Amino acid sequence: MKPDVLIVGPMYKPALDALDREFTTHKLWLAPDRKALLASCADRVRGIATTGFDGADAALIDALPKLEIISSFGVGYDTVDVAAARRRNVVVTNTPGVLNDAVADLAIGLMIAAARRIPQGDRFVREGKWIRQGLPLAQHVTGKRLGIVGLGRIGQAIAKRAAGFDLKISYHSRHRVRESPFAYYERLVDLARNSDFLVAIVPGGNETYHLIGEEVMRALGPKGILVNVARGSVVDEKALVKCLQEGALGGAELDVFEKEPNVPEALLAMDNVVLQPHIGSGTHETRAAMGQLAVDNLLAHFAGGPPITPVT
Ligand code: NAP
Ligand code: 8YV
């Protein structure tokens, strides 16, 4: 008998296919009546497969008395109520590591896009403006100061790439990273004051809510560029709009937003802002690896062993 797994929302198609192959699946987002679907399978569901977008809240966890494991597709699990899962002895797993390169690549791409004004140059050519004049000059990248907020798995992958551009790398996190060659700032505002680029790559959730607020943005300054590839909740969006409108912050490159997929109207009109639809891990190779890991976590658990990448 295949174990019953509830899939909360849509995900990468090959991952969905693998879930359908390995388990008896119940697709919550496709059900016209969510309550009725849950009532029909609640006494059999032993696993939840979800994504960073859909998560699993306490109500869902408590509606499934036989639940043993929640496997989330994504490294960030701020949308999964881990405390509620723990209370029920339900294991939570995520997909760390396999997406480091893709997210780091995008972070570096956004930094360069901002400094060299790549999206603006593209629009300039398409709009036929090159015929009349040249594009205003941009900022240099090589040798500038990069502040990384969160020198974890992805933060370190960003640093590795940044070293190739001779960037002077510093970082902030709650703890100093032992054996790191980079300068550590205990106070984020001091890191911002000493950075040209500030890249956020910390987890979301209550602890990092609006970690990057007006004071930090003003410290980064009128030429400073903020890159957020972490979670929308990490940056105070209202303060961001205000700082950009006042010229207190030079630019923002954003892959994530507070209320995805909604983006503040004011940002859409700004030329010094580049917007991406949360695609840090969005390559075929990476999504395939994430899907495999998410499925393998379920398989390992149901085979009686420990899952591969439990959230600790
Ligand atoms: P990780 O290895 O756990 O690293 C997280 C880093 O953040 C650590 O250096 C940690 O250091 C620091 N940190 C945690 N809480 C903090 C706080 N309150 N203040 C300051 N620093 C704090 O995680 P990862 O695998 O690199 O992933 C990081 C996050 O990136 C994910 O949780 C997810 O939200 C985001 N992400 C986004 C995308 C995307 O598509 N844009 C894709 C993947 C991941 P300390 O513990 O010492 O503070
Ligand atoms: C996913 C992410 O796209 O891993 C993460 O934390 O933000 C992205 O890789 C997201 O979790 C949706 O599943």
mmCIF file with all atom_site columns, C-alpha atoms in Angstrom, residues 13-120:
data_model
loop_
_atom_site.group_PDB
_atom_site.id
_atom_site.type_symbol
_atom_site.label_atom_id
_atom_site.label_alt_id
_atom_site.label_comp_id
_atom_site.label_asym_id
_atom_site.label_entity_id
_atom_site.label_seq_id
_atom_site.pdbx_PDB_ins_code
_atom_site.Cartn_x
_atom_site.Cartn_y
_atom_site.Cartn_z
_atom_site.occupancy
_atom_site.B_iso_or_equiv
_atom_site.pdbx_formal_charge
_atom_site.auth_seq_id
_atom_site.auth_comp_id
_atom_site.auth_asym_id
_atom_site.auth_atom_id
_atom_site.pdbx_PDB_model_num
ATOM 1   C CA . LYS A 1 13  ? 5.609   19.244 -12.793 1.00 0.00 ? 13  LYS A CA 1
ATOM 2   C CA . PRO A 1 14  ? 8.256   16.463 -12.670 1.00 0.00 ? 14  PRO A CA 1
ATOM 3   C CA . ALA A 1 15  ? 8.099   16.628 -8.864  1.00 0.00 ? 15  ALA A CA 1
ATOM 4   C CA . LEU A 1 16  ? 4.308   16.293 -8.970  1.00 0.00 ? 16  LEU A CA 1
ATOM 5   C CA . ASP A 1 17  ? 4.637   13.332 -11.335 1.00 0.00 ? 17  ASP A CA 1
ATOM 6   C CA . ALA A 1 18  ? 7.121   11.644 -8.970  1.00 0.00 ? 18  ALA A CA 1
ATOM 7   C CA . LEU A 1 19  ? 4.754   12.210 -6.028  1.00 0.00 ? 19  LEU A CA 1
ATOM 8   C CA . ASP A 1 20  ? 1.919   10.643 -8.056  1.00 0.00 ? 20  ASP A CA 1
ATOM 9   C CA . ARG A 1 21  ? 4.130   7.642  -8.867  1.00 0.00 ? 21  ARG A CA 1
ATOM 10  C CA . GLU A 1 22  ? 5.320   6.990  -5.332  1.00 0.00 ? 22  GLU A CA 1
ATOM 11  C CA . PHE A 1 23  ? 2.276   7.865  -3.227  1.00 0.00 ? 23  PHE A CA 1
ATOM 12  C CA . THR A 1 24  ? -1.503  7.963  -3.184  1.00 0.00 ? 24  THR A CA 1
ATOM 13  C CA . THR A 1 25  ? -1.860  11.701 -3.625  1.00 0.00 ? 25  THR A CA 1
ATOM 14  C CA . HIS A 1 26  ? -4.624  14.144 -2.724  1.00 0.00 ? 26  HIS A CA 1
ATOM 15  C CA . LYS A 1 27  ? -4.360  17.559 -4.394  1.00 0.00 ? 27  LYS A CA 1
ATOM 16  C CA . LEU A 1 28  ? -5.778  20.205 -2.094  1.00 0.00 ? 28  LEU A CA 1
ATOM 17  C CA . TRP A 1 29  ? -5.556  23.169 -4.483  1.00 0.00 ? 29  TRP A CA 1
ATOM 18  C CA . LEU A 1 30  ? -7.562  21.337 -7.155  1.00 0.00 ? 30  LEU A CA 1
ATOM 19  C CA . ALA A 1 31  ? -10.436 20.466 -4.820  1.00 0.00 ? 31  ALA A CA 1
ATOM 20  C CA . PRO A 1 32  ? -13.566 22.583 -5.357  1.00 0.00 ? 32  PRO A CA 1
ATOM 21  C CA . ASP A 1 33  ? -14.362 22.037 -1.661  1.00 0.00 ? 33  ASP A CA 1
ATOM 22  C CA . ARG A 1 34  ? -11.211 22.039 0.472   1.00 0.00 ? 34  ARG A CA 1
ATOM 23  C CA . LYS A 1 35  ? -13.021 20.893 3.630   1.00 0.00 ? 35  LYS A CA 1
ATOM 24  C CA . ALA A 1 36  ? -14.680 17.999 1.818   1.00 0.00 ? 36  ALA A CA 1
ATOM 25  C CA . LEU A 1 37  ? -11.360 16.812 0.381   1.00 0.00 ? 37  LEU A CA 1
ATOM 26  C CA . LEU A 1 38  ? -9.720  16.922 3.798   1.00 0.00 ? 38  LEU A CA 1
ATOM 27  C CA . ALA A 1 39  ? -12.662 15.058 5.351   1.00 0.00 ? 39  ALA A CA 1
ATOM 28  C CA . SER A 1 40  ? -12.380 12.357 2.687   1.00 0.00 ? 40  SER A CA 1
ATOM 29  C CA . CYS A 1 41  ? -8.693  11.564 3.336   1.00 0.00 ? 41  CYS A CA 1
ATOM 30  C CA . ALA A 1 42  ? -7.782  12.935 6.785   1.00 0.00 ? 42  ALA A CA 1
ATOM 31  C CA . ASP A 1 43  ? -7.780  9.510  8.457   1.00 0.00 ? 43  ASP A CA 1
ATOM 32  C CA . ARG A 1 44  ? -5.225  8.191  5.913   1.00 0.00 ? 44  ARG A CA 1
ATOM 33  C CA . VAL A 1 45  ? -2.868  11.102 5.150   1.00 0.00 ? 45  VAL A CA 1
ATOM 34  C CA . ARG A 1 46  ? 0.586   10.432 6.612   1.00 0.00 ? 46  ARG A CA 1
ATOM 35  C CA . GLY A 1 47  ? 2.530   13.036 4.660   1.00 0.00 ? 47  GLY A CA 1
ATOM 36  C CA . ILE A 1 48  ? 2.182   16.589 3.357   1.00 0.00 ? 48  ILE A CA 1
ATOM 37  C CA . ALA A 1 49  ? 4.069   17.776 0.281   1.00 0.00 ? 49  ALA A CA 1
ATOM 38  C CA . THR A 1 50  ? 4.127   21.556 0.061   1.00 0.00 ? 50  THR A CA 1
ATOM 39  C CA . THR A 1 51  ? 6.149   24.516 -1.214  1.00 0.00 ? 51  THR A CA 1
ATOM 40  C CA . GLY A 1 52  ? 7.652   27.604 0.351   1.00 0.00 ? 52  GLY A CA 1
ATOM 41  C CA . PHE A 1 53  ? 4.744   29.520 -1.176  1.00 0.00 ? 53  PHE A CA 1
ATOM 42  C CA . ASP A 1 54  ? 1.889   27.417 0.262   1.00 0.00 ? 54  ASP A CA 1
ATOM 43  C CA . GLY A 1 55  ? 3.476   26.093 3.462   1.00 0.00 ? 55  GLY A CA 1
ATOM 44  C CA . ALA A 1 56  ? 1.355   24.276 6.063   1.00 0.00 ? 56  ALA A CA 1
ATOM 45  C CA . ASP A 1 57  ? -0.390  26.103 8.895   1.00 0.00 ? 57  ASP A CA 1
ATOM 46  C CA . ALA A 1 58  ? -1.446  24.776 12.306  1.00 0.00 ? 58  ALA A CA 1
ATOM 47  C CA . ALA A 1 59  ? -5.071  24.292 11.177  1.00 0.00 ? 59  ALA A CA 1
ATOM 48  C CA . LEU A 1 60  ? -3.989  22.027 8.314   1.00 0.00 ? 60  LEU A CA 1
ATOM 49  C CA . ILE A 1 61  ? -1.542  20.082 10.499  1.00 0.00 ? 61  ILE A CA 1
ATOM 50  C CA . ASP A 1 62  ? -4.173  19.594 13.217  1.00 0.00 ? 62  ASP A CA 1
ATOM 51  C CA . ALA A 1 63  ? -6.765  18.462 10.662  1.00 0.00 ? 63  ALA A CA 1
ATOM 52  C CA . LEU A 1 64  ? -4.602  15.400 9.848   1.00 0.00 ? 64  LEU A CA 1
ATOM 53  C CA . PRO A 1 65  ? -4.455  13.048 12.869  1.00 0.00 ? 65  PRO A CA 1
ATOM 54  C CA . LYS A 1 66  ? -2.184  10.475 11.153  1.00 0.00 ? 66  LYS A CA 1
ATOM 55  C CA . LEU A 1 67  ? 0.318   13.060 9.868   1.00 0.00 ? 67  LEU A CA 1
ATOM 56  C CA . GLU A 1 68  ? 3.995   12.056 10.286  1.00 0.00 ? 68  GLU A CA 1
ATOM 57  C CA . ILE A 1 69  ? 5.977   14.265 7.913   1.00 0.00 ? 69  ILE A CA 1
ATOM 58  C CA . ILE A 1 70  ? 5.790   17.597 6.042   1.00 0.00 ? 70  ILE A CA 1
ATOM 59  C CA . SER A 1 71  ? 8.131   17.770 3.053   1.00 0.00 ? 71  SER A CA 1
ATOM 60  C CA . SER A 1 72  ? 8.583   21.297 1.757   1.00 0.00 ? 72  SER A CA 1
ATOM 61  C CA . PHE A 1 73  ? 9.894   22.094 -1.720  1.00 0.00 ? 73  PHE A CA 1
ATOM 62  C CA . GLY A 1 74  ? 12.315  24.965 -1.004  1.00 0.00 ? 74  GLY A CA 1
ATOM 63  C CA . VAL A 1 75  ? 14.916  25.772 1.614   1.00 0.00 ? 75  VAL A CA 1
ATOM 64  C CA . GLY A 1 76  ? 12.932  28.549 3.336   1.00 0.00 ? 76  GLY A CA 1
ATOM 65  C CA . TYR A 1 77  ? 10.202  27.066 5.538   1.00 0.00 ? 77  TYR A CA 1
ATOM 66  C CA . ASP A 1 78  ? 8.824   30.222 7.138   1.00 0.00 ? 78  ASP A CA 1
ATOM 67  C CA . THR A 1 79  ? 5.333   29.340 5.842   1.00 0.00 ? 79  THR A CA 1
ATOM 68  C CA . VAL A 1 80  ? 5.341   25.977 7.635   1.00 0.00 ? 80  VAL A CA 1
ATOM 69  C CA . ASP A 1 81  ? 4.209   26.134 11.268  1.00 0.00 ? 81  ASP A CA 1
ATOM 70  C CA . VAL A 1 82  ? 7.163   24.168 12.615  1.00 0.00 ? 82  VAL A CA 1
ATOM 71  C CA . ALA A 1 83  ? 6.076   24.673 16.247  1.00 0.00 ? 83  ALA A CA 1
ATOM 72  C CA . ALA A 1 84  ? 2.643   23.159 15.502  1.00 0.00 ? 84  ALA A CA 1
ATOM 73  C CA . ALA A 1 85  ? 4.351   20.250 13.718  1.00 0.00 ? 85  ALA A CA 1
ATOM 74  C CA . ARG A 1 86  ? 6.688   19.657 16.691  1.00 0.00 ? 86  ARG A CA 1
ATOM 75  C CA . ARG A 1 87  ? 3.762   19.598 19.099  1.00 0.00 ? 87  ARG A CA 1
ATOM 76  C CA . ARG A 1 88  ? 2.396   16.707 17.071  1.00 0.00 ? 88  ARG A CA 1
ATOM 77  C CA . ASN A 1 89  ? 5.799   14.995 16.598  1.00 0.00 ? 89  ASN A CA 1
ATOM 78  C CA . VAL A 1 90  ? 5.541   15.653 12.869  1.00 0.00 ? 90  VAL A CA 1
ATOM 79  C CA . VAL A 1 91  ? 8.907   15.819 11.047  1.00 0.00 ? 91  VAL A CA 1
ATOM 80  C CA . VAL A 1 92  ? 9.493   18.831 8.762   1.00 0.00 ? 92  VAL A CA 1
ATOM 81  C CA . THR A 1 93  ? 11.947  18.624 5.857   1.00 0.00 ? 93  THR A CA 1
ATOM 82  C CA . ASN A 1 94  ? 13.173  21.227 3.340   1.00 0.00 ? 94  ASN A CA 1
ATOM 83  C CA . THR A 1 95  ? 15.548  21.256 0.353   1.00 0.00 ? 95  THR A CA 1
ATOM 84  C CA . PRO A 1 96  ? 18.772  22.996 1.421   1.00 0.00 ? 96  PRO A CA 1
ATOM 85  C CA . GLY A 1 97  ? 21.987  23.111 -0.581  1.00 0.00 ? 97  GLY A CA 1
ATOM 86  C CA . VAL A 1 98  ? 20.765  22.045 -4.009  1.00 0.00 ? 98  VAL A CA 1
ATOM 87  C CA . LEU A 1 99  ? 19.661  25.595 -4.872  1.00 0.00 ? 99  LEU A CA 1
ATOM 88  C CA . ASN A 1 100 ? 22.690  27.534 -3.596  1.00 0.00 ? 100 ASN A CA 1
ATOM 89  C CA . ASP A 1 101 ? 24.230  28.034 -7.036  1.00 0.00 ? 101 ASP A CA 1
ATOM 90  C CA . ALA A 1 102 ? 21.043  29.156 -8.785  1.00 0.00 ? 102 ALA A CA 1
ATOM 91  C CA . VAL A 1 103 ? 20.163  31.722 -6.119  1.00 0.00 ? 103 VAL A CA 1
ATOM 92  C CA . ALA A 1 104 ? 23.742  32.987 -5.889  1.00 0.00 ? 104 ALA A CA 1
ATOM 93  C CA . ASP A 1 105 ? 23.895  33.331 -9.683  1.00 0.00 ? 105 ASP A CA 1
ATOM 94  C CA . LEU A 1 106 ? 20.752  35.456 -9.657  1.00 0.00 ? 106 LEU A CA 1
ATOM 95  C CA . ALA A 1 107 ? 22.010  37.631 -6.788  1.00 0.00 ? 107 ALA A CA 1
ATOM 96  C CA . ILE A 1 108 ? 25.210  38.408 -8.696  1.00 0.00 ? 108 ILE A CA 1
ATOM 97  C CA . GLY A 1 109 ? 23.217  38.938 -11.898 1.00 0.00 ? 109 GLY A CA 1
ATOM 98  C CA . LEU A 1 110 ? 20.980  41.452 -10.140 1.00 0.00 ? 110 LEU A CA 1
ATOM 99  C CA . MET A 1 111 ? 23.957  43.329 -8.684  1.00 0.00 ? 111 MET A CA 1
ATOM 100 C CA . ILE A 1 112 ? 25.541  43.677 -12.092 1.00 0.00 ? 112 ILE A CA 1
ATOM 101 C CA . ALA A 1 113 ? 22.205  44.517 -13.721 1.00 0.00 ? 113 ALA A CA 1
ATOM 102 C CA . ALA A 1 114 ? 21.741  47.338 -11.217 1.00 0.00 ? 114 ALA A CA 1
ATOM 103 C CA . ALA A 1 115 ? 25.235  48.784 -11.388 1.00 0.00 ? 115 ALA A CA 1
ATOM 104 C CA . ARG A 1 116 ? 25.584  48.532 -15.166 1.00 0.00 ? 116 ARG A CA 1
ATOM 105 C CA . ARG A 1 117 ? 21.919  49.417 -15.774 1.00 0.00 ? 117 ARG A CA 1
ATOM 106 C CA . ILE A 1 118 ? 21.388  46.374 -18.028 1.00 0.00 ? 118 ILE A CA 1
ATOM 107 C CA . PRO A 1 119 ? 17.539  46.474 -18.035 1.00 0.00 ? 119 PRO A CA 1
ATOM 108 C CA . GLN A 1 120 ? 17.656  50.240 -18.713 1.00 0.00 ? 120 GLN A CA 1
#
